[in-house]
PDB file of C-alpha atoms in Angstrom:
ATOM      1  CA  THR A  30       6.250   6.957 -19.983  1.00 73.00           C
ATOM      2  CA  THR A  31       9.625   7.666 -18.392  1.00 79.00           C
ATOM      3  CA  LEU A  32      11.430   6.790 -21.596  1.00 81.00           C
ATOM      4  CA  SER A  33       9.139   9.134 -23.513  1.00 79.00           C
ATOM      5  CA  PHE A  34      10.025  12.007 -21.200  1.00 77.00           C
ATOM      6  CA  ILE A  35      13.741  11.222 -21.508  1.00 78.00           C
ATOM      7  CA  ARG A  36      13.484  11.158 -25.289  1.00 76.00           C
ATOM      8  CA  MET A  37      11.466  14.398 -25.341  1.00 73.00           C
ATOM      9  CA  TYR A  38      14.030  16.084 -23.082  1.00 74.00           C
ATOM     10  CA  GLY A  39      16.846  14.868 -25.275  1.00 75.00           C
ATOM     11  CA  LEU A  40      15.203  16.074 -28.454  1.00 70.00           C
ATOM     12  CA  THR A  41      14.379  19.467 -26.961  1.00 70.00           C
ATOM     13  CA  PHE A  42      17.495  20.393 -25.039  1.00 69.00           C
ATOM     14  CA  LYS A  43      20.300  18.099 -26.135  1.00 65.00           C
ATOM     15  CA  LYS A  44      19.517  17.915 -29.846  1.00 66.00           C
ATOM     16  CA  MET A  45      19.476  14.130 -30.004  1.00 64.00           C
ATOM     17  CA  SER A  46      20.491  12.757 -33.335  1.00 62.00           C
ATOM     18  CA  VAL A  47      22.031   9.583 -34.660  1.00 56.00           C
ATOM     19  CA  PRO A  48      23.348   7.496 -31.742  1.00 65.00           C
ATOM     20  CA  THR A  49      27.052   7.703 -31.089  1.00 67.00           C
ATOM     21  CA  PRO A  50      29.246   5.166 -29.321  1.00 73.00           C
ATOM     22  CA  THR A  51      28.469   4.974 -25.640  1.00 72.00           C
ATOM     23  CA  ASN A  52      30.967   6.068 -23.051  1.00 81.00           C
ATOM     24  CA  ARG A  53      31.334   5.299 -19.359  1.00 83.00           C
ATOM     25  CA  ARG A  54      29.424   8.426 -18.271  1.00 83.00           C
ATOM     26  CA  CYS A  55      26.405   7.441 -20.368  1.00 80.00           C
ATOM     27  CA  ILE A  56      26.389   3.898 -18.988  1.00 81.00           C
ATOM     28  CA  VAL A  57      26.577   5.159 -15.401  1.00 87.00           C
ATOM     29  CA  SER A  58      23.786   7.645 -16.056  1.00 87.00           C
ATOM     30  CA  VAL A  59      21.443   5.048 -17.557  1.00 85.00           C
ATOM     31  CA  THR A  60      22.269   2.522 -14.829  1.00 89.00           C
ATOM     32  CA  THR A  61      21.513   5.097 -12.127  1.00 92.00           C
ATOM     33  CA  LEU A  62      18.219   5.969 -13.790  1.00 91.00           C
ATOM     34  CA  VAL A  63      17.180   2.309 -14.056  1.00 91.00           C
ATOM     35  CA  ILE A  64      18.125   1.597 -10.431  1.00 94.00           C
ATOM     36  CA  THR A  65      16.154   4.648  -9.280  1.00 94.00           C
ATOM     37  CA  ILE A  66      13.034   3.601 -11.197  1.00 93.00           C
ATOM     38  CA  VAL A  67      13.232  -0.016 -10.000  1.00 94.00           C
ATOM     39  CA  THR A  68      13.788   1.096  -6.392  1.00 95.00           C
ATOM     40  CA  ALA A  69      10.820   3.457  -6.520  1.00 95.00           C
ATOM     41  CA  SER A  70       8.593   0.762  -8.033  1.00 94.00           C
ATOM     42  CA  LEU A  71       9.606  -1.829  -5.459  1.00 94.00           C
ATOM     43  CA  SER A  72       9.075   0.646  -2.637  1.00 92.00           C
ATOM     44  CA  VAL A  73       5.558   1.440  -3.802  1.00 89.00           C
ATOM     45  CA  ALA A  74       4.770  -2.253  -4.155  1.00 88.00           C
ATOM     46  CA  LEU A  75       6.381  -3.639  -0.994  1.00 88.00           C
ATOM     47  CA  ILE A  76       6.073  -0.981   1.723  1.00 85.00           C
ATOM     48  CA  PRO A  77       2.307  -1.573   2.208  1.00 79.00           C
ATOM     49  CA  LEU A  78       3.030  -5.269   2.824  1.00 80.00           C
ATOM     50  CA  LEU A  79       5.262  -4.685   5.861  1.00 81.00           C
ATOM     51  CA  PRO A  80       3.571  -5.821   9.098  1.00 76.00           C
ATOM     52  CA  LEU A  81       4.974  -2.770  10.872  1.00 77.00           C
ATOM     53  CA  LEU A  82       2.907  -0.490   8.621  1.00 74.00           C
ATOM     54  CA  GLU A  83      -0.344  -2.460   8.545  1.00 68.00           C
ATOM     55  CA  GLU A  84      -2.135   0.352  10.389  1.00 65.00           C
ATOM     56  CA  HIS A  85      -1.535   2.778   7.509  1.00 66.00           C
ATOM     57  CA  PHE A  86      -2.144   0.532   4.500  1.00 66.00           C
ATOM     58  CA  VAL A  87      -5.377  -1.415   4.862  1.00 62.00           C
ATOM     59  CA  GLN A  88      -6.239  -2.748   1.426  1.00 56.00           C
ATOM     60  CA  GLY A  89      -8.051  -5.749   0.178  1.00 57.00           C
ATOM     61  CA  MET A  90     -10.088  -6.102   3.352  1.00 61.00           C
ATOM     62  CA  TYR A  91     -12.950  -8.437   2.535  1.00 58.00           C
ATOM     63  CA  TYR A  92     -15.795  -9.725   4.645  1.00 60.00           C
ATOM     64  CA  ASP A  93     -18.458 -12.230   3.785  1.00 61.00           C
ATOM     65  CA  PRO A  94     -21.392 -10.345   2.167  1.00 63.00           C
ATOM     66  CA  SER A  95     -23.606 -11.499   5.032  1.00 65.00           C
ATOM     67  CA  TYR A  96     -21.526  -9.355   7.450  1.00 63.00           C
ATOM     68  CA  ARG A  97     -23.549  -6.244   6.620  1.00 62.00           C
ATOM     69  CA  VAL A  98     -22.689  -4.525   9.902  1.00 63.00           C
ATOM     70  CA  PHE A  99     -19.226  -3.606   8.549  1.00 62.00           C
ATOM     71  CA  ILE A 100     -20.275  -1.944   5.294  1.00 64.00           C
ATOM     72  CA  GLY A 101     -18.713   1.506   5.296  1.00 64.00           C
ATOM     73  CA  TYR A 102     -16.248   0.810   8.144  1.00 57.00           C
ATOM     74  CA  PRO A 103     -12.832   0.965   6.518  1.00 65.00           C
ATOM     75  CA  THR A 104     -10.983   2.519   9.463  1.00 71.00           C
ATOM     76  CA  LYS A 105      -9.633   0.793  12.529  1.00 75.00           C
ATOM     77  CA  GLU A 106     -11.376   3.206  14.912  1.00 78.00           C
ATOM     78  CA  LYS A 107     -14.797   2.425  13.429  1.00 78.00           C
ATOM     79  CA  HIS A 108     -14.118  -1.307  13.618  1.00 79.00           C
ATOM     80  CA  ILE A 109     -13.073  -0.934  17.262  1.00 80.00           C
ATOM     81  CA  ARG A 110     -16.303   0.915  18.117  1.00 80.00           C
ATOM     82  CA  VAL A 111     -18.440  -1.810  16.531  1.00 80.00           C
ATOM     83  CA  LEU A 112     -16.466  -4.548  18.289  1.00 82.00           C
ATOM     84  CA  GLN A 113     -16.664  -2.719  21.643  1.00 83.00           C
ATOM     85  CA  ALA A 114     -20.440  -2.565  21.279  1.00 82.00           C
ATOM     86  CA  HIS A 115     -20.535  -6.319  20.695  1.00 80.00           C
ATOM     87  CA  TYR A 116     -17.818  -7.539  23.062  1.00 79.00           C
ATOM     88  CA  ASP A 117     -16.696  -6.540  26.522  1.00 72.00           C
ATOM     89  CA  THR A 118     -14.796  -3.258  26.109  1.00 68.00           C
ATOM     90  CA  LYS A 119     -11.862  -4.643  28.144  1.00 71.00           C
ATOM     91  CA  ASN A 120     -11.168  -7.234  25.444  1.00 76.00           C
ATOM     92  CA  VAL A 121     -11.260  -4.753  22.561  1.00 80.00           C
ATOM     93  CA  THR A 122      -8.696  -1.948  22.566  1.00 78.00           C
ATOM     94  CA  SER A 123      -7.320   0.417  19.973  1.00 78.00           C
ATOM     95  CA  GLY A 124      -3.967  -1.373  20.211  1.00 79.00           C
ATOM     96  CA  MET A 125      -5.295  -4.482  18.447  1.00 80.00           C
ATOM     97  CA  THR A 126      -3.754  -5.537  15.154  1.00 78.00           C
ATOM     98  CA  TRP A 127      -5.862  -6.079  12.064  1.00 77.00           C
ATOM     99  CA  GLU A 128      -5.347  -9.821  12.444  1.00 78.00           C
ATOM    100  CA  GLU A 129      -6.868  -9.704  15.947  1.00 82.00           C
ATOM    101  CA  ILE A 130      -9.722  -7.532  14.681  1.00 78.00           C
ATOM    102  CA  GLY A 131     -10.386 -10.091  11.929  1.00 78.00           C
ATOM    103  CA  GLU A 132     -10.538 -12.893  14.499  1.00 81.00           C
ATOM    104  CA  LYS A 133     -13.014 -10.893  16.625  1.00 81.00           C
ATOM    105  CA  VAL A 134     -15.155 -10.198  13.556  1.00 78.00           C
ATOM    106  CA  ASP A 135     -15.183 -13.894  12.675  1.00 77.00           C
ATOM    107  CA  GLY A 136     -16.162 -14.639  16.271  1.00 77.00           C
ATOM    108  CA  MET A 137     -19.141 -12.319  15.988  1.00 76.00           C
ATOM    109  CA  PHE A 138     -20.653 -14.337  13.159  1.00 72.00           C
ATOM    110  CA  THR A 139     -19.775 -17.915  14.099  1.00 65.00           C
ATOM    111  CA  GLN A 140     -22.388 -18.434  16.803  1.00 60.00           C
TER     112      GLN A 140
END
């Protein structure tokens, strides 16, 4: 897609024609473009995996189908409310990580 836009821009505004020998400016321009695209792609792919940002990117959360109490509870606040209703509210706080929430959920169904 990006290459199509570059080609379209070149045909429209720069009158692209038969390729000419490349110069240093062209190589630097293409290298910068490639580095920018790769950096953007890696950022989109890796930022959600950082433990520091787990509160903002909750994806792939899966519970056993028998855990019907959590259908429709994708947010941390809703999970906390369900866990507070089941456990002592002193043990369940909004500062819990998703790993701790997962352990509490497993504890609810392993009795």
